Coordinates of N, CA and C in Angstrom, one line a residue:
Chain A
X1 N 232.6 130.7 263.6 CA 231.3 130.1 263.6 C 231.1 129.0 262.7
X2 N 231.8 127.8 263.0 CA 231.9 126.7 262.0 C 230.6 126.0 261.8
X3 N 229.8 125.7 262.9 CA 228.6 124.9 262.7 C 228.9 123.5 262.5
X4 N 228.5 122.9 261.3 CA 228.8 121.5 261.0 C 229.8 121.4 259.9
X5 N 230.9 120.7 260.2 CA 232.0 120.6 259.3 C 232.2 119.2 258.8
X6 N 232.2 119.0 257.5 CA 232.4 117.7 256.9 C 233.7 117.7 256.1
X7 N 234.4 116.5 256.2 CA 235.6 116.3 255.4 C 235.6 114.9 254.9
X8 N 236.1 114.6 253.7 CA 236.5 115.6 252.7 C 235.3 116.2 251.9
X9 N 235.6 117.2 251.1 CA 234.5 117.8 250.2 C 234.3 116.9 249.0
X10 N 235.3 116.3 248.5 CA 235.2 115.5 247.3 C 236.0 114.2 247.5
X11 N 235.6 113.1 246.9 CA 236.3 111.9 247.0 C 236.0 111.0 245.8
X12 N 237.0 110.4 245.2 CA 236.7 109.4 244.2 C 237.3 108.0 244.7
X13 N 236.5 107.0 244.6 CA 236.9 105.7 245.1 C 236.8 104.7 244.0
X14 N 237.5 103.6 244.1 CA 237.3 102.5 243.2 C 236.4 101.5 243.9
X15 N 235.7 100.7 243.2 CA 234.8 99.7 243.7 C 235.6 98.8 244.7
X16 N 235.1 98.6 245.9 CA 235.7 97.7 246.9 C 236.6 98.5 247.9
X17 N 237.0 99.7 247.6 CA 237.8 100.5 248.5 C 236.9 100.9 249.7
X18 N 237.6 101.3 250.8 CA 236.9 101.7 252.0 C 237.3 103.2 252.3
X19 N 236.4 103.9 253.0 CA 236.7 105.2 253.4 C 235.8 105.7 254.5
X20 N 236.2 106.7 255.2 CA 235.4 107.2 256.3 C 235.1 108.7 256.0
X21 N 233.9 109.1 256.1 CA 233.5 110.5 256.0 C 233.4 111.0 257.4
X22 N 234.0 112.2 257.6 CA 234.1 112.8 259.0 C 233.1 113.9 259.1
X23 N 232.5 114.0 260.3 CA 231.6 115.1 260.6 C 231.8 115.6 262.0
X24 N 231.8 116.9 262.2 CA 232.0 117.5 263.5 C 231.1 118.7 263.6
X25 N 230.5 118.9 264.8 CA 229.7 120.1 265.1 C 230.1 120.7 266.4
X26 N 230.1 122.0 266.4 CA 230.5 122.8 267.5 C 229.4 123.5 268.2
X27 N 228.2 123.0 268.1 CA 227.0 123.7 268.6 C 226.5 123.0 269.9
X28 N 227.2 122.0 270.3 CA 226.8 121.2 271.5 C 225.4 120.5 271.4
X29 N 225.1 120.1 270.1 CA 223.9 119.4 269.9 C 224.0 117.9 270.3
X30 N 222.9 117.4 270.8 CA 222.9 115.9 271.1 C 222.8 115.0 269.9
X31 N 221.9 115.4 269.0 CA 221.5 114.5 267.9 C 222.3 114.8 266.6
X32 N 222.7 113.8 265.9 CA 223.4 114.0 264.6 C 222.9 113.0 263.6
X33 N 223.1 113.3 262.3 CA 222.4 112.5 261.2 C 223.4 112.4 260.0
X34 N 223.2 111.3 259.3 CA 223.8 111.2 258.0 C 222.8 111.0 256.9
X35 N 222.7 111.8 255.9 CA 221.8 111.7 254.8 C 222.6 111.5 253.5
X36 N 222.0 110.9 252.5 CA 222.5 110.9 251.1 C 221.5 111.6 250.2
X37 N 222.0 112.3 249.3 CA 221.2 113.1 248.3 C 221.4 112.6 246.9
X38 N 220.4 112.1 246.3 CA 220.4 111.6 244.9 C 219.4 112.3 244.1
X39 N 219.7 112.5 242.8 CA 218.8 113.3 242.0 C 217.4 112.6 241.9
X40 N 216.4 113.5 242.1 CA 215.0 113.0 242.0 C 214.5 112.2 243.2
X41 N 215.4 112.1 244.3 CA 215.0 111.3 245.4 C 215.1 112.1 246.7
X42 N 215.5 113.3 246.7 CA 215.6 114.1 247.9 C 216.7 113.6 248.7
X43 N 216.6 113.9 250.0 CA 217.6 113.4 251.0 C 217.0 112.2 251.7
X44 N 217.8 111.1 251.9 CA 217.4 110.0 252.6 C 218.3 109.7 253.8
X45 N 217.7 109.3 254.9 CA 218.5 109.1 256.1 C 219.2 107.8 256.1
X46 N 220.5 107.8 256.4 CA 221.3 106.6 256.4 C 221.4 106.1 257.8
X47 N 221.9 106.9 258.7 CA 222.0 106.5 260.2 C 221.8 107.8 260.9
X48 N 221.4 107.7 262.2 CA 221.4 108.8 263.1 C 221.8 108.4 264.5
X49 N 222.2 109.4 265.2 CA 222.6 109.2 266.6 C 221.8 110.2 267.5
X50 N 220.9 109.7 268.3 CA 220.0 110.6 269.1 C 220.8 111.3 270.2
X51 N 221.8 110.6 270.7 CA 222.7 111.1 271.7 C 224.0 110.4 271.7
X52 N 225.0 111.0 272.4 CA 226.3 110.4 272.5 C 226.2 108.9 273.0
X53 N 226.8 108.0 272.3 CA 226.7 106.6 272.7 C 225.7 105.8 272.1
X54 N 224.8 106.4 271.3 CA 223.7 105.6 270.6 C 223.7 105.9 269.1
X55 N 223.4 104.9 268.3 CA 223.2 105.0 266.9 C 222.1 104.1 266.5
X56 N 221.4 104.6 265.4 CA 220.2 103.8 264.9 C 220.2 103.9 263.4
X57 N 219.7 102.9 262.8 CA 219.5 102.8 261.3 C 218.5 103.8 260.8
X58 N 218.7 104.3 259.7 CA 217.7 105.1 259.0 C 217.0 104.3 257.9
X59 N 216.7 105.0 256.8 CA 216.0 104.4 255.7 C 216.9 103.6 254.8
X60 N 218.1 104.0 254.6 CA 219.0 103.3 253.7 C 220.4 102.9 254.3
X61 N 220.4 102.1 255.3 CA 221.7 101.8 256.1 C 222.6 100.8 255.4
X62 N 222.2 100.0 254.5 CA 223.0 98.9 254.0 C 224.2 99.4 253.3
X63 N 225.4 98.8 253.7 CA 226.7 99.2 253.1 C 227.4 100.3 253.9
X64 N 226.8 100.7 255.0 CA 227.4 101.8 255.8 C 227.5 101.4 257.3
X65 N 228.4 102.0 257.9 CA 228.5 101.9 259.4 C 228.8 103.3 259.9
X66 N 228.5 103.5 261.2 CA 228.7 104.8 261.8 C 229.3 104.6 263.2
X67 N 230.0 105.7 263.6 CA 230.5 105.8 264.9 C 230.3 107.2 265.5
X68 N 229.7 107.2 266.7 CA 229.5 108.5 267.4 C 230.7 108.5 268.4
X69 N 231.7 109.2 267.9 CA 233.0 109.1 268.7 C 232.9 109.9 270.0
X70 N 232.2 111.0 270.0 CA 232.0 111.8 271.2 C 230.8 112.7 270.8
X71 N 230.5 113.7 271.6 CA 229.3 114.5 271.4 C 229.5 115.3 270.1
X72 N 230.7 115.7 269.7 CA 231.0 116.5 268.6 C 231.0 115.8 267.3
X73 N 231.5 114.5 267.3 CA 231.9 113.9 266.0 C 231.0 112.6 265.7
X74 N 230.7 112.5 264.5 CA 229.8 111.4 264.0 C 230.3 111.0 262.6
X75 N 231.0 109.8 262.5 CA 231.6 109.5 261.2 C 230.8 108.4 260.5
X76 N 230.9 108.4 259.2 CA 230.2 107.4 258.3 C 231.3 106.6 257.6
X77 N 231.2 105.3 257.7 CA 232.2 104.5 257.0 C 231.6 103.6 255.9
X78 N 232.3 103.6 254.8 CA 231.9 102.7 253.7 C 233.0 101.6 253.7
X79 N 232.6 100.4 254.0 CA 233.6 99.3 254.1 C 234.1 98.8 252.8
X80 N 233.2 98.7 251.8 CA 233.5 98.2 250.5 C 232.6 99.0 249.5
X81 N 233.2 100.1 249.0 CA 232.4 101.0 248.2 C 231.8 100.3 246.9
X82 N 230.6 100.7 246.6 CA 230.0 100.2 245.4 C 229.5 101.4 244.5
X83 N 229.4 101.2 243.2 CA 228.9 102.4 242.4 C 227.6 102.9 242.8
X84 N 226.7 102.1 243.4 CA 225.4 102.6 243.9 C 225.6 103.6 245.1
X85 N 226.7 103.7 245.6 CA 227.0 104.6 246.7 C 227.5 106.0 246.2
X86 N 227.6 106.1 244.9 CA 227.9 107.4 244.4 C 226.8 108.4 244.7
X87 N 227.1 109.5 245.4 CA 226.1 110.3 245.9 C 226.7 111.5 246.6
X88 N 225.9 112.5 247.0 CA 226.3 113.5 247.9 C 225.9 113.2 249.3
X89 N 226.8 113.3 250.2 CA 226.5 112.9 251.6 C 226.5 114.2 252.5
X90 N 225.4 114.3 253.3 CA 225.3 115.4 254.2 C 225.2 114.9 255.6
X91 N 225.9 115.6 256.5 CA 225.8 115.4 257.9 C 225.0 116.6 258.5
X92 N 224.3 116.3 259.5 CA 223.5 117.3 260.2 C 223.5 117.1 261.7
X93 N 223.2 118.2 262.4 CA 223.0 118.1 263.8 C 221.7 118.9 264.2
X94 N 221.1 118.5 265.3 CA 219.8 119.1 265.6 C 219.8 119.9 266.9
X95 N 219.3 121.1 266.8 CA 219.1 122.0 267.9 C 217.7 121.7 268.5
X96 N 217.7 121.3 269.8 CA 216.5 121.1 270.5 C 216.3 122.0 271.7
X97 N 217.2 123.0 271.7 CA 217.1 124.0 272.9 C 215.8 124.8 272.8
X98 N 215.2 125.0 273.9 CA 213.9 125.7 274.0 C 212.9 125.2 273.1
X99 N 212.8 123.9 273.0 CA 211.8 123.2 272.2 C 211.9 123.4 270.7
X100 N 213.1 123.9 270.3 CA 213.3 124.0 268.8 C 213.6 122.6 268.3
X101 N 213.4 122.5 267.0 CA 213.6 121.2 266.4 C 214.1 121.5 265.0
X102 N 215.4 122.0 264.9 CA 215.9 122.5 263.7 C 217.2 121.8 263.4
X103 N 217.4 121.3 262.2 CA 218.6 120.6 261.8 C 219.5 121.6 261.0
X104 N 220.8 121.5 261.3 CA 221.8 122.3 260.6 C 222.7 121.3 259.9
X105 N 223.0 121.7 258.6 CA 223.6 120.8 257.7 C 225.1 121.3 257.4
X106 N 225.9 120.2 257.1 CA 227.2 120.5 256.6 C 227.2 120.8 255.1
X107 N 228.3 121.1 254.6 CA 228.4 121.5 253.2 C 228.4 120.3 252.2
X108 N 228.5 119.1 252.7 CA 228.4 117.9 251.9 C 229.7 117.4 251.5
X109 N 229.7 116.1 251.2 CA 230.8 115.3 250.6 C 230.3 114.7 249.3
X110 N 230.9 115.1 248.2 CA 230.5 114.5 246.9 C 231.4 113.3 246.6
X111 N 230.8 112.1 246.6 CA 231.5 110.9 246.5 C 231.2 110.2 245.1
X112 N 232.2 109.8 244.4 CA 232.1 109.0 243.2 C 232.8 107.7 243.4
X113 N 232.0 106.6 243.1 CA 232.6 105.3 243.1 C 232.6 104.7 241.7
X114 N 233.9 104.4 241.3 CA 234.0 103.9 239.9 C 234.1 102.4 239.8
Chain B
X1 N 202.3 104.8 256.1 CA 203.7 105.1 255.9 C 203.9 106.6 255.9
X2 N 205.1 107.0 256.4 CA 205.4 108.4 256.4 C 206.0 108.8 255.1
X3 N 205.5 109.8 254.5 CA 205.9 110.2 253.2 C 205.7 111.7 253.0
X4 N 206.6 112.3 252.2 CA 206.5 113.6 251.8 C 206.6 113.7 250.2
X5 N 205.6 114.3 249.6 CA 205.6 114.3 248.1 C 205.6 115.8 247.6
X6 N 206.6 116.0 246.8 CA 206.6 117.3 246.0 C 206.4 117.0 244.6
X7 N 205.3 117.3 244.0 CA 204.9 116.8 242.7 C 205.7 117.4 241.5
X8 N 206.3 118.6 241.8 CA 207.0 119.3 240.7 C 208.5 119.2 240.9
X9 N 209.2 118.7 239.8 CA 210.6 118.6 239.9 C 211.2 120.0 239.6
X10 N 210.5 120.7 238.7 CA 211.0 122.0 238.2 C 209.9 123.0 238.1
X11 N 210.1 124.2 238.6 CA 209.1 125.2 238.5 C 209.8 126.4 238.0
X12 N 209.3 126.9 236.8 CA 210.0 128.1 236.2 C 209.0 129.2 236.1
X13 N 209.3 130.4 236.7 CA 208.5 131.5 236.6 C 209.3 132.8 236.2
X14 N 208.6 133.8 235.9 CA 209.3 135.1 235.6 C 209.3 136.0 236.9
X15 N 210.3 136.8 237.0 CA 210.4 137.7 238.1 C 209.2 138.5 238.3
X16 N 208.7 138.6 239.5 CA 207.5 139.3 239.8 C 206.2 138.5 239.8
X17 N 206.3 137.3 239.3 CA 205.1 136.4 239.3 C 205.0 135.7 240.6
X18 N 203.7 135.3 240.9 CA 203.5 134.5 242.2 C 204.1 133.1 242.0
X19 N 204.5 132.6 243.2 CA 205.1 131.2 243.2 C 204.4 130.4 244.3
X20 N 204.1 129.1 243.9 CA 203.6 128.2 244.9 C 204.3 126.8 244.6
X21 N 205.0 126.4 245.6 CA 205.7 125.1 245.6 C 204.8 124.1 246.4
X22 N 204.4 123.1 245.8 CA 203.5 122.2 246.5 C 204.2 121.1 247.3
X23 N 203.5 120.8 248.4 CA 204.0 119.7 249.3 C 202.8 119.0 250.0
X24 N 202.8 117.7 249.8 CA 201.8 116.9 250.5 C 202.5 115.9 251.4
X25 N 201.9 115.5 252.5 CA 202.5 114.6 253.4 C 201.5 113.5 253.8
X26 N 202.1 112.4 254.3 CA 201.4 111.3 254.9 C 202.0 111.0 256.2
X27 N 201.3 111.1 257.3 CA 201.8 110.9 258.6 C 200.7 110.7 259.6
X28 N 200.8 109.6 260.4 CA 199.6 109.3 261.2 C 199.5 110.1 262.5
X29 N 200.7 110.8 262.9 CA 200.6 111.5 264.1 C 200.5 113.0 263.9
X30 N 200.9 113.9 264.8 CA 200.9 115.3 264.6 C 202.2 115.7 264.0
X31 N 202.2 116.1 262.8 CA 203.5 116.4 262.1 C 204.1 117.8 262.4
X32 N 205.4 117.8 262.3 CA 206.1 119.1 262.3 C 206.7 119.3 260.9
X33 N 206.3 120.3 260.2 CA 206.7 120.5 258.8 C 207.7 121.6 258.6
X34 N 208.6 121.4 257.6 CA 209.6 122.4 257.4 C 209.8 122.6 255.9
X35 N 210.3 123.8 255.5 CA 210.8 124.0 254.2 C 212.3 124.3 254.3
X36 N 213.2 123.5 253.6 CA 214.6 123.8 253.6 C 214.9 124.2 252.2
X37 N 216.0 125.1 252.0 CA 216.4 125.6 250.7 C 217.9 125.4 250.6
X38 N 218.2 125.1 249.3 CA 219.6 125.0 249.0 C 219.9 125.8 247.8
X39 N 220.6 127.0 248.0 CA 221.0 127.8 246.9 C 222.3 127.2 246.3
X40 N 222.6 127.7 245.1 CA 223.7 127.1 244.3 C 225.0 127.2 245.1
X41 N 225.6 126.0 245.2 CA 226.9 125.9 245.9 C 226.9 126.3 247.4
X42 N 225.7 126.2 248.0 CA 225.6 126.5 249.4 C 225.0 125.3 250.1
X43 N 225.1 125.2 251.4 CA 224.6 124.1 252.1 C 223.1 124.2 252.3
X44 N 222.4 123.2 252.6 CA 221.0 123.1 252.9 C 220.7 124.0 254.2
X45 N 219.7 124.8 254.1 CA 219.4 125.6 255.3 C 217.9 125.7 255.5
X46 N 217.5 125.9 256.7 CA 216.1 126.1 257.0 C 215.5 127.4 256.5
X47 N 214.4 127.3 255.8 CA 213.7 128.5 255.3 C 212.6 128.8 256.3
X48 N 211.7 127.9 256.6 CA 210.7 128.2 257.6 C 210.1 126.9 258.1
X49 N 209.4 127.0 259.2 CA 208.7 125.8 259.8 C 207.3 126.2 260.2
X50 N 206.4 125.2 260.2 CA 205.0 125.6 260.4 C 204.7 126.1 261.8
X51 N 205.5 125.6 262.8 CA 205.3 126.0 264.2 C 205.5 127.5 264.4
X52 N 206.5 128.1 263.7 CA 206.8 129.4 264.0 C 205.8 130.4 263.3
X53 N 205.2 129.9 262.2 CA 204.2 130.7 261.5 C 204.7 132.1 261.1
X54 N 206.0 132.1 260.6 CA 206.6 133.4 260.2 C 206.8 133.4 258.7
X55 N 207.1 134.6 258.3 CA 207.4 134.8 256.9 C 208.9 135.1 256.7
X56 N 209.6 134.3 255.9 CA 211.0 134.5 255.7 C 211.3 134.8 254.2
X57 N 212.0 135.9 254.0 CA 212.3 136.3 252.6 C 211.0 136.4 251.7
X58 N 209.9 136.7 252.4 CA 208.6 136.9 251.7 C 207.9 135.6 251.5
X59 N 208.4 134.5 251.9 CA 207.8 133.2 251.7 C 206.9 132.9 253.0
X60 N 205.8 132.2 252.7 CA 204.9 131.8 253.8 C 204.5 130.3 253.5
X61 N 204.1 129.6 254.5 CA 203.5 128.3 254.3 C 202.6 128.0 255.4
X62 N 201.4 127.5 255.0 CA 200.4 127.2 256.0 C 200.1 125.7 256.0
X63 N 200.1 125.1 257.2 CA 199.8 123.7 257.3 C 198.3 123.5 257.2
X64 N 197.9 122.7 256.3 CA 196.5 122.3 256.1 C 196.3 120.8 256.4
X65 N 195.9 120.6 257.7 CA 195.8 119.2 258.1 C 194.7 118.4 257.4
X66 N 193.7 119.1 256.9 CA 192.6 118.4 256.2 C 193.1 117.9 254.9
X67 N 193.9 118.7 254.2 CA 194.4 118.3 252.9 C 195.8 117.7 253.0
X68 N 196.3 117.6 254.2 CA 197.7 117.2 254.5 C 198.7 117.8 253.5
X69 N 198.6 119.2 253.5 CA 199.5 119.9 252.6 C 200.2 121.0 253.4
X70 N 201.4 121.4 252.8 CA 202.2 122.5 253.4 C 202.8 123.2 252.3
X71 N 202.0 123.9 251.5 CA 202.5 124.5 250.3 C 203.3 125.8 250.6
X72 N 204.3 126.1 249.9 CA 205.2 127.3 250.1 C 204.8 128.3 249.0
X73 N 204.6 129.6 249.5 CA 204.0 130.6 248.6 C 204.8 131.9 248.7
X74 N 204.9 132.6 247.6 CA 205.5 133.9 247.6 C 204.8 134.8 246.6
X75 N 204.3 135.9 246.9 CA 203.5 136.7 246.0 C 204.3 137.2 244.8
X76 N 205.5 137.6 245.0 CA 206.3 138.2 243.9 C 207.7 137.6 243.9
X77 N 208.0 136.7 242.9 CA 209.3 136.0 242.9 C 210.4 136.9 242.5
X78 N 211.6 136.7 243.1 CA 212.8 137.4 242.7 C 213.8 136.4 242.2
X79 N 214.7 137.0 241.4 CA 215.8 136.1 240.7 C 216.6 135.4 241.8
X80 N 216.8 136.0 242.9 CA 217.6 135.4 244.0 C 216.9 134.2 244.7
X81 N 215.6 134.0 244.4 CA 214.9 132.9 244.9 C 215.2 131.6 244.2
X82 N 215.9 131.7 243.1 CA 216.2 130.5 242.3 C 217.1 129.6 243.2
X83 N 216.6 128.3 243.4 CA 217.2 127.4 244.3 C 216.5 126.1 244.3
X84 N 217.0 125.1 245.1 CA 216.3 123.8 245.3 C 215.6 123.9 246.6
X85 N 214.3 123.6 246.6 CA 213.5 123.7 247.8 C 213.0 122.3 248.2
X86 N 213.2 122.0 249.5 CA 212.8 120.7 250.0 C 211.8 120.8 251.1
X87 N 210.7 120.1 251.0 CA 209.7 120.0 252.1 C 210.1 118.8 252.9
X88 N 210.0 119.0 254.3 CA 210.4 117.9 255.1 C 209.5 117.8 256.3
X89 N 209.4 116.6 256.8 CA 208.5 116.2 258.0 C 209.4 115.7 259.1
X90 N 209.2 116.1 260.3 CA 210.0 115.7 261.4 C 209.2 114.6 262.2
X91 N 209.9 113.5 262.4 CA 209.3 112.5 263.3 C 210.0 112.7 264.7
X92 N 209.4 113.6 265.4 CA 210.0 114.1 266.6 C 210.3 112.9 267.6
X93 N 209.5 111.9 267.6 CA 209.7 110.8 268.6 C 210.6 109.7 268.0
X94 N 211.3 109.9 266.9 CA 212.2 108.9 266.4 C 213.6 109.6 266.2
X95 N 214.1 110.2 267.2 CA 215.3 110.9 267.1 C 215.3 112.2 266.3
X96 N 214.1 112.6 266.0 CA 214.0 113.9 265.3 C 214.4 113.8 263.8
X97 N 214.4 112.6 263.3 CA 214.8 112.5 261.9 C 213.9 113.2 260.9
X98 N 214.4 113.7 259.8 CA 213.6 114.4 258.8 C 213.3 113.4 257.7
X99 N 212.1 113.5 257.2 CA 211.7 112.8 256.0 C 211.5 113.8 254.9
X100 N 212.3 113.8 253.8 CA 212.3 114.8 252.8 C 211.5 114.4 251.6
X101 N 210.9 115.4 251.0 CA 210.3 115.2 249.7 C 211.5 115.2 248.6
X102 N 211.1 115.0 247.4 CA 212.1 114.8 246.3 C 212.7 116.1 245.9
X103 N 212.1 117.2 246.3 CA 212.7 118.5 246.0 C 212.1 119.1 244.7
X104 N 212.0 120.5 244.7 CA 211.5 121.2 243.6 C 212.6 122.3 243.3
X105 N 213.0 122.3 242.0 CA 214.0 123.3 241.6 C 213.2 124.5 241.1
X106 N 213.3 125.7 241.8 CA 212.7 126.9 241.3 C 213.6 127.7 240.5
X107 N 213.2 128.1 239.3 CA 214.0 128.9 238.4 C 213.2 130.2 238.2
X108 N 213.8 131.3 238.6 CA 213.1 132.6 238.4 C 213.8 133.4 237.3
X109 N 213.1 133.6 236.2 CA 213.8 134.2 235.0 C 213.5 135.7 235.0
X110 N 214.5 136.5 234.5 CA 214.4 137.9 234.5 C 213.3 138.5 233.6

């Protein structure tokens, strides 16, 4: 019963390096999301994908790109990491079956950019 | 503008005391409100949502459209309630994205 799986759990990057955060869900949900969590600011939406083949910007998209590879997978890419991107990143998918509107979250990726 | 405000960063109470975590929102449409909880070293999970009008782990929350509030309440706090609590608003017509408040850390002392 995996739900939403994120990899890696931890990552340390140097300024300017690139990396991709992976997310996969096994609940057959259409919509998926990437949030970042910073102290005192709650979770803020970076990008979302309402359905396979579509992606849209959220509140804080600058410095990030996303790919909705298929229905299961939604990756987040940092092309040139900056210290301001040090954060905890959460992926989520949304259950809309029977008019539900509930998001399920992954365990998070803790990223430090030096 | 759509916004969720949780005015308290930290709320500290003793076991058995009543708890109220405040949440106010700003949204021009009909909102769908949620409380999510994050226990230590666990992932964020849904606690309750206003549509279901249920009580989970003794917590309840009532949507007050006049005061634009969705406060979370529990009559008798337990130590295992210690966690980070987030109030969130769903913009159902924008891909269902969630707008989160800043979060309130609840600490229940023995």
